[in-house]
Tab-separated table of C-alpha atoms and ligand atoms in Angstrom:
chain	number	residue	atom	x	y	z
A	1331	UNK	CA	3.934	-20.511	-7.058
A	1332	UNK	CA	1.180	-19.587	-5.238
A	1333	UNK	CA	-1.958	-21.116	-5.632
A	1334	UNK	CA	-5.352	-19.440	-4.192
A	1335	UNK	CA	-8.400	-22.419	-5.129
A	1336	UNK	CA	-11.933	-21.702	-4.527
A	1337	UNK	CA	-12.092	-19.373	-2.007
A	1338	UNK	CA	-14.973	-18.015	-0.779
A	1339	UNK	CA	-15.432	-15.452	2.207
A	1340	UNK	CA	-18.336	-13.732	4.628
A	1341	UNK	CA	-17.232	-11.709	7.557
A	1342	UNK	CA	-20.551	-11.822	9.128
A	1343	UNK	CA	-23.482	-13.950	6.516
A	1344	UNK	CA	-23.526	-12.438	3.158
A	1345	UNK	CA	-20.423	-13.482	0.727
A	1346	UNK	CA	-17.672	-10.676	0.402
A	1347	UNK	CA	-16.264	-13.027	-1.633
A	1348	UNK	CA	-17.049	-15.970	-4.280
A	1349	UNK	CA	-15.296	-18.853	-5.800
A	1350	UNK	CA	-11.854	-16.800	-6.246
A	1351	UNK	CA	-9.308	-19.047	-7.927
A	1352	UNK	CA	-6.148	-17.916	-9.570
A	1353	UNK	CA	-2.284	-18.784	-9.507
A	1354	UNK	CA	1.203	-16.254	-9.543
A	1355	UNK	CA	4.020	-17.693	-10.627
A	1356	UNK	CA	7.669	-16.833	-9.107
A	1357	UNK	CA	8.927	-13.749	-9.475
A	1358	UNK	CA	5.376	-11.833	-11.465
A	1359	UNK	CA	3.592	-9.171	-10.250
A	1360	UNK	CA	-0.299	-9.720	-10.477
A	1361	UNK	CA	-2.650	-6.834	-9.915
A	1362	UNK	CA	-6.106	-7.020	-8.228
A	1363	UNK	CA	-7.973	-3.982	-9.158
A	1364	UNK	CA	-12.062	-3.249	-8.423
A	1365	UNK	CA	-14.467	-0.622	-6.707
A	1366	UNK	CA	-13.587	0.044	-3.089
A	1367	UNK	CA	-15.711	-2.719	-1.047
A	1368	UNK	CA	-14.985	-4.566	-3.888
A	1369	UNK	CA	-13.011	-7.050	-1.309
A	1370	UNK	CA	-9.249	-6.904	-2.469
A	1371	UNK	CA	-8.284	-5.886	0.935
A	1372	UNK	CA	-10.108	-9.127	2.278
A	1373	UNK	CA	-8.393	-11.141	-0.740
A	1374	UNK	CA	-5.169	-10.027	0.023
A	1375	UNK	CA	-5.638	-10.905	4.284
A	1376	UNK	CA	-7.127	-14.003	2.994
A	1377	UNK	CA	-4.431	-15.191	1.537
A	1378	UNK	CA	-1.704	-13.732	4.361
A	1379	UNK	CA	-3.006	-16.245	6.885
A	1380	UNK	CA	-5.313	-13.391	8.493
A	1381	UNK	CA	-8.613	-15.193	8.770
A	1382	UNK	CA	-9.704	-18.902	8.778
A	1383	UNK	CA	-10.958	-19.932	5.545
A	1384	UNK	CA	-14.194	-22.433	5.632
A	1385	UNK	CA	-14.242	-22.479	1.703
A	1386	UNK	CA	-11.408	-23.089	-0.425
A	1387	UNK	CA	-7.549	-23.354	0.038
A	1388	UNK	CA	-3.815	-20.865	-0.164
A	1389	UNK	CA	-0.521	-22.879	-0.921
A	1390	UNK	CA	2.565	-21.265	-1.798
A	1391	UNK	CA	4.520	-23.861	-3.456
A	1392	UNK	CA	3.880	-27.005	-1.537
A	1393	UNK	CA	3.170	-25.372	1.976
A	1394	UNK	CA	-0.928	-25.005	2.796
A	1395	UNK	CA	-1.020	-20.973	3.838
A	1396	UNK	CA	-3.264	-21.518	7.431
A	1397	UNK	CA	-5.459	-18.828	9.248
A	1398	UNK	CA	-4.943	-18.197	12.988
A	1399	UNK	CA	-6.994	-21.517	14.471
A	1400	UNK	CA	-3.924	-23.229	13.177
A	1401	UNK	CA	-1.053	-20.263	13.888
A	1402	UNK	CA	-0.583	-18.967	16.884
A	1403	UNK	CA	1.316	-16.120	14.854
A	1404	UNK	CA	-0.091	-14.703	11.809
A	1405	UNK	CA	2.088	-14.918	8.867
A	1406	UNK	CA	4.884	-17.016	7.635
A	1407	UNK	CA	8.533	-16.467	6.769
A	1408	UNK	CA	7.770	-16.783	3.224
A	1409	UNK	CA	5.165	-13.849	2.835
A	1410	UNK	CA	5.123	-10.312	3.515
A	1411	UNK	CA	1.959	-8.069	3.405
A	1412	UNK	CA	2.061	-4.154	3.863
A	1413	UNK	CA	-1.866	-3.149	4.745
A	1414	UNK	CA	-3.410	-0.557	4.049
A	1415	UNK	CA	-2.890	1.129	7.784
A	1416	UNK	CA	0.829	0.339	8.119
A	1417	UNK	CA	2.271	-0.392	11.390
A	1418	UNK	CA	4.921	1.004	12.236
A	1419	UNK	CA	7.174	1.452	15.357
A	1420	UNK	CA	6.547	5.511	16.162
A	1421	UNK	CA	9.356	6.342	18.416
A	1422	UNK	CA	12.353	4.211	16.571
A	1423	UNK	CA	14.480	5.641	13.617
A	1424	UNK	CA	13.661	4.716	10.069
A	1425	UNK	CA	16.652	2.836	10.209
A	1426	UNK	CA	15.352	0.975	13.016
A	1427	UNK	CA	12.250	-0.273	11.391
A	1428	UNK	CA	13.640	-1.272	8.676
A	1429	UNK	CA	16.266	-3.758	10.644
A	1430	UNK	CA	13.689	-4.395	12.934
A	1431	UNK	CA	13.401	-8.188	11.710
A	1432	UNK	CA	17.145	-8.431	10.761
A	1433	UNK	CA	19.390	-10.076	13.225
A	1434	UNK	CA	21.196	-8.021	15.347
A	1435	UNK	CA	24.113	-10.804	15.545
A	1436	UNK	CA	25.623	-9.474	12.254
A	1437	UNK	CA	25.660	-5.854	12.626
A	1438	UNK	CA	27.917	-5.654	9.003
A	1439	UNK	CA	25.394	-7.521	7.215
A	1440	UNK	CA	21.946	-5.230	8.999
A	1441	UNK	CA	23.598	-2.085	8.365
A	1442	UNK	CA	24.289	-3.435	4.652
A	1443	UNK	CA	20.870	-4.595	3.720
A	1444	UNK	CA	19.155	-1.533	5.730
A	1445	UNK	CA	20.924	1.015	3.375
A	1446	UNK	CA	20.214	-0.841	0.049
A	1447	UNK	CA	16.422	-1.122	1.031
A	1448	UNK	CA	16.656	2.576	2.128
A	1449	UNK	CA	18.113	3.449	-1.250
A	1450	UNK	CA	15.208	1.170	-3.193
A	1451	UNK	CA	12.624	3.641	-1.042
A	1452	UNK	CA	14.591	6.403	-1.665
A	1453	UNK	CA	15.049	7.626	2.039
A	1454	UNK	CA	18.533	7.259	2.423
A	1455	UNK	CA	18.580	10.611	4.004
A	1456	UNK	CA	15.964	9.670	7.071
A	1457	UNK	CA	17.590	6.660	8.164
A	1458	UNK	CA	18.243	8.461	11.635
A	1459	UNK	CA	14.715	10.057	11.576
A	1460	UNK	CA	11.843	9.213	14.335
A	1461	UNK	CA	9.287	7.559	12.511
A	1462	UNK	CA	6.592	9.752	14.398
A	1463	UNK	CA	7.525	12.843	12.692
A	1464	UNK	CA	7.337	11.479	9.021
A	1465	UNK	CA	4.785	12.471	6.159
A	1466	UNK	CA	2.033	9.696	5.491
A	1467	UNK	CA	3.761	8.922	2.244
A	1468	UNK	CA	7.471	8.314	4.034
A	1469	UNK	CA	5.898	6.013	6.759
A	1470	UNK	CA	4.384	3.708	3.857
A	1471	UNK	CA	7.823	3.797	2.051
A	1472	UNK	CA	9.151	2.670	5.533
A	1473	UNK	CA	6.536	0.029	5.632
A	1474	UNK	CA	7.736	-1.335	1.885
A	1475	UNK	CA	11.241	-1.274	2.997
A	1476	UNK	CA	10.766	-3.265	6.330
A	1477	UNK	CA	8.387	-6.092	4.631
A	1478	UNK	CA	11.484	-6.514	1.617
A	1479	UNK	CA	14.242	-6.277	4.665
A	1480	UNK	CA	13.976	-10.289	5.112
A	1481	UNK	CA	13.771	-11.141	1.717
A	1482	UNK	CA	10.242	-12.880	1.310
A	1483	UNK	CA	9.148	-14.697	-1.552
A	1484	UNK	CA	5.903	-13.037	-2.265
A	1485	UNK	CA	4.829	-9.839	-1.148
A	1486	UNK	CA	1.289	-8.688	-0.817
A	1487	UNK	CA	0.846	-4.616	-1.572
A	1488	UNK	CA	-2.231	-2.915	-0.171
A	1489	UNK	CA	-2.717	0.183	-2.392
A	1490	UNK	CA	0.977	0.622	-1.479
A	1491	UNK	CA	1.474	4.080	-2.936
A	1492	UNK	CA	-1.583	5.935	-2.086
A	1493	UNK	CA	0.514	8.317	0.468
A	1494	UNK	CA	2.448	9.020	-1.772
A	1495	UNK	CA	2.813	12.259	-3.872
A	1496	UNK	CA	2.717	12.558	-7.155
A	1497	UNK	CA	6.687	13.742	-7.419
A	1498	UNK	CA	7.853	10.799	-6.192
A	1499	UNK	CA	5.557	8.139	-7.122
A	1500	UNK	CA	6.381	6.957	-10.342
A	1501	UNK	CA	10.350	6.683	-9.797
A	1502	UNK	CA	9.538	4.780	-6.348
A	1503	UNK	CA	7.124	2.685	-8.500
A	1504	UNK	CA	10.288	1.782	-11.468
A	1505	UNK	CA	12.404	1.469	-8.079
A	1506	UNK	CA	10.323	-0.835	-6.339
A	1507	UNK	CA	8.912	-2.916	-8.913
A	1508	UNK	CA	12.447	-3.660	-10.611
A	1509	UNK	CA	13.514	-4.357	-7.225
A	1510	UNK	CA	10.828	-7.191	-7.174
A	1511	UNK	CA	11.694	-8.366	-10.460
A	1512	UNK	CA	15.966	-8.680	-9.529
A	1513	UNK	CA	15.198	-11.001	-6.909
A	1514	UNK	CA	12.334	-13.019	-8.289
A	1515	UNK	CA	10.211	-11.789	-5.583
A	1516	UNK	CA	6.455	-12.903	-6.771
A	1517	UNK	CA	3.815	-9.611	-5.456
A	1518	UNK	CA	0.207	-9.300	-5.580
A	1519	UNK	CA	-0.602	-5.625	-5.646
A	1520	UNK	CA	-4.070	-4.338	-4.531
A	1521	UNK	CA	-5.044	-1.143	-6.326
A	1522	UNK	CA	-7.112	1.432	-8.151
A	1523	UNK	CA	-4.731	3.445	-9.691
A	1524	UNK	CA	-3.418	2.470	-13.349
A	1525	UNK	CA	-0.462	3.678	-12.789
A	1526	UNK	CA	0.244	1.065	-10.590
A	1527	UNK	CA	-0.545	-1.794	-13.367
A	1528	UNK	CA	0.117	-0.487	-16.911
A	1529	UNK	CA	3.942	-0.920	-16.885
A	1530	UNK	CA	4.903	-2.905	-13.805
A	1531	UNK	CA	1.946	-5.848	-13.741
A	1532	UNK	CA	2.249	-8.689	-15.771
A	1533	UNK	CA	-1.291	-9.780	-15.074
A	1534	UNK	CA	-3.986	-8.425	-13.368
A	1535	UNK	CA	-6.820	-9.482	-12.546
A	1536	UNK	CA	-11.087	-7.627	-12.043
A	1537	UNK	CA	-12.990	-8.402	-9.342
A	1538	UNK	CA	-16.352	-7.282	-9.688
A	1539	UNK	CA	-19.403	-9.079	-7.718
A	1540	UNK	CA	-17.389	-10.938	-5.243
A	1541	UNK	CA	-16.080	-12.503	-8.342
A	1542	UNK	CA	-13.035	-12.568	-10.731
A	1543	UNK	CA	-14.486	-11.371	-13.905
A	1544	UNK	CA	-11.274	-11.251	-15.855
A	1545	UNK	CA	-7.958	-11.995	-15.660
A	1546	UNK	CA	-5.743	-11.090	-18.335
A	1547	UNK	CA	-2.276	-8.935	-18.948
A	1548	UNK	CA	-2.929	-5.849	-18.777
A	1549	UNK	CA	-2.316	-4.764	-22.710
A	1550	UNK	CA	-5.421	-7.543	-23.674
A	1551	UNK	CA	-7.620	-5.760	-20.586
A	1552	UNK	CA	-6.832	-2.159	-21.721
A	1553	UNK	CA	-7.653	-2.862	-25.429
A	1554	UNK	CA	-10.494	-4.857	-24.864
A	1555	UNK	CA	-11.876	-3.655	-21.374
A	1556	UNK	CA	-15.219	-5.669	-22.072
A	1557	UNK	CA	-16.916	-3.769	-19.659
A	1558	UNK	CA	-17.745	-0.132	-17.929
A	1559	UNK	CA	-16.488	-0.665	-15.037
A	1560	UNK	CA	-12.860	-1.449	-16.296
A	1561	UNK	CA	-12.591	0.704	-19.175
A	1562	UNK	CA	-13.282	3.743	-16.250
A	1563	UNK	CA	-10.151	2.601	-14.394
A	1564	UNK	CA	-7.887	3.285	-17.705
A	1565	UNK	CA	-9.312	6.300	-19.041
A	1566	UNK	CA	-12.857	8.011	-19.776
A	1567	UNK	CA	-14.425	6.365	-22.294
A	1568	UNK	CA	-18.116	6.720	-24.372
A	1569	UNK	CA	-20.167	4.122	-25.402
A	1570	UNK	CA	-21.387	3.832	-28.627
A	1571	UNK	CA	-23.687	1.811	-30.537
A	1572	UNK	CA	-23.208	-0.415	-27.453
A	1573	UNK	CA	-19.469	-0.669	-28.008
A	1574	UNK	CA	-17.011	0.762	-25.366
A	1575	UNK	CA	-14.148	3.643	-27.062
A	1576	UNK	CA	-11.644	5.627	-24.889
A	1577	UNK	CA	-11.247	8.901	-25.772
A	1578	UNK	CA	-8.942	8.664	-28.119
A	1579	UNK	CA	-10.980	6.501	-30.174
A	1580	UNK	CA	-12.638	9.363	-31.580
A	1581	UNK	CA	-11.720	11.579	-34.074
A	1582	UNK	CA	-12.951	15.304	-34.815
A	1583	UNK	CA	-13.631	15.276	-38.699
A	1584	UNK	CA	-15.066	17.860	-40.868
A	1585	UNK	CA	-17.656	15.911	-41.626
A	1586	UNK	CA	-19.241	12.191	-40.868
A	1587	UNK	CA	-22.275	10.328	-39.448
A	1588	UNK	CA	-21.889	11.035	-35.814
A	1589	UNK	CA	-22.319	14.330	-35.066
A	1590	UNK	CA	-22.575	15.922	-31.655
A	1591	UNK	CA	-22.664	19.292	-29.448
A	1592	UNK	CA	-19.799	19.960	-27.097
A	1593	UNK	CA	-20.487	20.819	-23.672
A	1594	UNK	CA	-17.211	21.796	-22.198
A	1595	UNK	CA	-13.566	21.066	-22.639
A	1596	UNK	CA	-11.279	20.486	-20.130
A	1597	UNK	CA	-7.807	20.871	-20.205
A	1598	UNK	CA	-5.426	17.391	-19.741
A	1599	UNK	CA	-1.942	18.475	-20.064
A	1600	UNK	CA	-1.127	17.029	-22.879
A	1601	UNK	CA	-4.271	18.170	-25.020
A	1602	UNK	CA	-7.999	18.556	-23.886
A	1603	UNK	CA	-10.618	16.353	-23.736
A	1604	UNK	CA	-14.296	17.566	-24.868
A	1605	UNK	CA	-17.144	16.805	-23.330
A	1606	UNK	CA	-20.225	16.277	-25.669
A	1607	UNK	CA	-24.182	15.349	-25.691
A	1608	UNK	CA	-23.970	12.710	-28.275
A	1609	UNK	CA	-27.876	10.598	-29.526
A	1610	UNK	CA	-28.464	12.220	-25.421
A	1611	UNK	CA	-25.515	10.729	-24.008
A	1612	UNK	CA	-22.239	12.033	-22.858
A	1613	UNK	CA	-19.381	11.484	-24.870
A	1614	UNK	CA	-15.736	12.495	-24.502
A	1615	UNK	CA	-13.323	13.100	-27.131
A	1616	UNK	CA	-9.282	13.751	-26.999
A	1617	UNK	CA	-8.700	16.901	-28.788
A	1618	UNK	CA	-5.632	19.365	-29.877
A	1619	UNK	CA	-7.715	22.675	-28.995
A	1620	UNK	CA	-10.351	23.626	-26.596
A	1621	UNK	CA	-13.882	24.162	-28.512
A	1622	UNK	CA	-16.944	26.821	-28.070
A	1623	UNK	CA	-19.773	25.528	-25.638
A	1624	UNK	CA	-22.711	24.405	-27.733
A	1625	UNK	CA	-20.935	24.248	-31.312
A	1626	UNK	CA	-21.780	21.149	-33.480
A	1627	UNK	CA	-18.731	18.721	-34.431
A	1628	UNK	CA	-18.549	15.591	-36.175
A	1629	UNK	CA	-16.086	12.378	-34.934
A	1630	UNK	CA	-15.466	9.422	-36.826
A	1631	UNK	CA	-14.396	6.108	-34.516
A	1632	UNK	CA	-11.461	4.119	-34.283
A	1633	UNK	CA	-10.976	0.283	-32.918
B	266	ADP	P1	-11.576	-3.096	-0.905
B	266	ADP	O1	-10.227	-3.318	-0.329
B	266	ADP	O2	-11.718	-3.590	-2.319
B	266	ADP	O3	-12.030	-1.679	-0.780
B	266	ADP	P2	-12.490	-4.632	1.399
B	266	ADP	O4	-11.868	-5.990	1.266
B	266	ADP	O5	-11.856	-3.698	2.362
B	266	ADP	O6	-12.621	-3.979	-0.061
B	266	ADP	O7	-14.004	-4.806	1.822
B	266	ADP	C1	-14.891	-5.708	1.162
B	266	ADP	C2	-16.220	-5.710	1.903
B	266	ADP	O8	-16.050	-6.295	3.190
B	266	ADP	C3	-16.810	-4.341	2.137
B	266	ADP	O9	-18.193	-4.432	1.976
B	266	ADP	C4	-16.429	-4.037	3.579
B	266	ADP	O10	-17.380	-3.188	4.184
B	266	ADP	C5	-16.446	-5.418	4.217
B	266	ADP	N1	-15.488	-5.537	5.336
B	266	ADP	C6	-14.163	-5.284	5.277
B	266	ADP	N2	-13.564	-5.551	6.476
B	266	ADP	C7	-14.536	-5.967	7.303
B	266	ADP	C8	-14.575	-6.398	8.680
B	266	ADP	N3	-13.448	-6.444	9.419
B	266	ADP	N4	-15.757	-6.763	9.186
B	266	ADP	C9	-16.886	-6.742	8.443
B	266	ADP	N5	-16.932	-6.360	7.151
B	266	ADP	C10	-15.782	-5.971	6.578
B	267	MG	MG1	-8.811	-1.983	0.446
């Protein structure tokens, strides 16, 4: 299990962050979502090993995770983290970097695990490729594939699909996230897409003010987002009478209490959402149809 108690961090004085304390358990996914310069980034370093912490304490299981004053090496065995800016080897083969941590004293056993991972990343065919010559989105599937190769216990994802196009990205996401969840590996997934949570998380967790401010699953966040700020990472959303609805929430009737002028629709695939001047706010409402600029309509609200 890892354990992350009380940690607090500055980089130069002021606090990036504040008290952070949570726990993973083997083999869940957690996901740390928040504004950009929110300081998941710095969480996730934090608790690689990356930096010396003066405040508070990472164990995974019953081994004390320490920052370079105490490693000469940053990193352990145990843990693998795939930043942001991955770091690759330019001029090998994909193959290559994937096996690059794999011993080269059982060739059988490199070439074995080096196709599986290959297959989980779905880049089977540009396992002889140079590295140099790949799309952003391949070299971060590369990246996921070399930090699984050695079989760590937890892995720590930095926004690890946001190369990624939009073709491939949700049948890498089943891929790699089912992956985790066959071999009990525990990951901690840094991120500001939903897409990346709803589905594959089994907690996550808000920072907001270089604090947690909830930690939940994600089901209990999404129908009860609390505040602004995380209701606007699942979906648009109007408040009303002080209490937060997603679009969906409202309903166009023919006639009720809340009545309001559309501004403009927009088209979401699946039906439109309408944009509308509500008590003079902005409201937004998920619709079958597309309505006239500056016609009246009347919504009734859902829980
Ligand atoms: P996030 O990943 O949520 O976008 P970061 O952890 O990257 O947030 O950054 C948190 C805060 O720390 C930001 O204000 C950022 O400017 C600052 N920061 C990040 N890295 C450094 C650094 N190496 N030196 C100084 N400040 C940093
Ligand atoms: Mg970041």
């Amino acid at each position: 299990m890892l354990q992350v108690k009380n940690v607090s961090f500055a980089y130069t004085k002021s606090k990036v962050l504040n008290n952070i304390s949570f726990d993973l358990a083997k083999g869940k996914t957690l996901a740390i979502i928040g504004e950009s310069g929110s300081g998941k980034s710095t969480l996730l370093k934090l608790i690689y090993g990356e930096f010396d912490l003066k405040e508070g304490e990472v164990w995974w299981d019953n081994k004390q995770v320490l920052g370079p004053a105490f490693n000469l090496i940053v990193g352990y065995d145990f843990m693998k983290y795939v930043a942001q800016e991955f770091d690759l080897m330019p001029y090998t083969t994909v193959e290559e970097n994937v096996g690059k941590h794999l011993s080269r004293f059982y060739p059988e056993q490199k070439e074995k695990r080096t196709k599986e991972l290959l297959r989980v990343v779905e880049l089977e065919a540009f396992a002889d490729t140079k590295v140099k010559i790949l799309s952003g989105g391949q070299k971060q599937r590369v990246a996921l594939a070399r930090a699984l190769a050695k079989e760590p216990e937890i892995l720590l994802l930095d926004e690890p699909f946001s190369h990624i196009d939009n073709f491939k990205k949700q049948s890498l996401r089943r891929s790699i996230f089912s992956y985790l969840r066959k071999n009990r590996i525990s990951c901690l997934v840094a991120t500001h897409d939903k897409n990346d949570v709803l589905g594959f998380a089994d907690d996550m967790i808000v920072l907001d003010e270089k604090k947690i401010v909830i930690k939940d699953t994600p089901q209990n966040i999404y129908c009860n987002p609390k505040l602004p700020l995380v209701a606007s990472f699942f979906e648009e959303f109007s408040i009303i009478d002080g209490a937060i609805y997603y679009a969906h929430q409202l309903q166009i009737v023919e006639n009720s209490k809340h009545k309001a002028v559309v501004k403009r629709s927009y088209f979401n695939g699946k039906n439109w959402l309408i944009e509308a001047t509500y008590q003079s706010n902005s409201i937004f409402i998920e619709h079958h149809c597309n309505l006239k600029p500056n016609s009246s309509l009347f919504f009734k609200l859902f829980q």
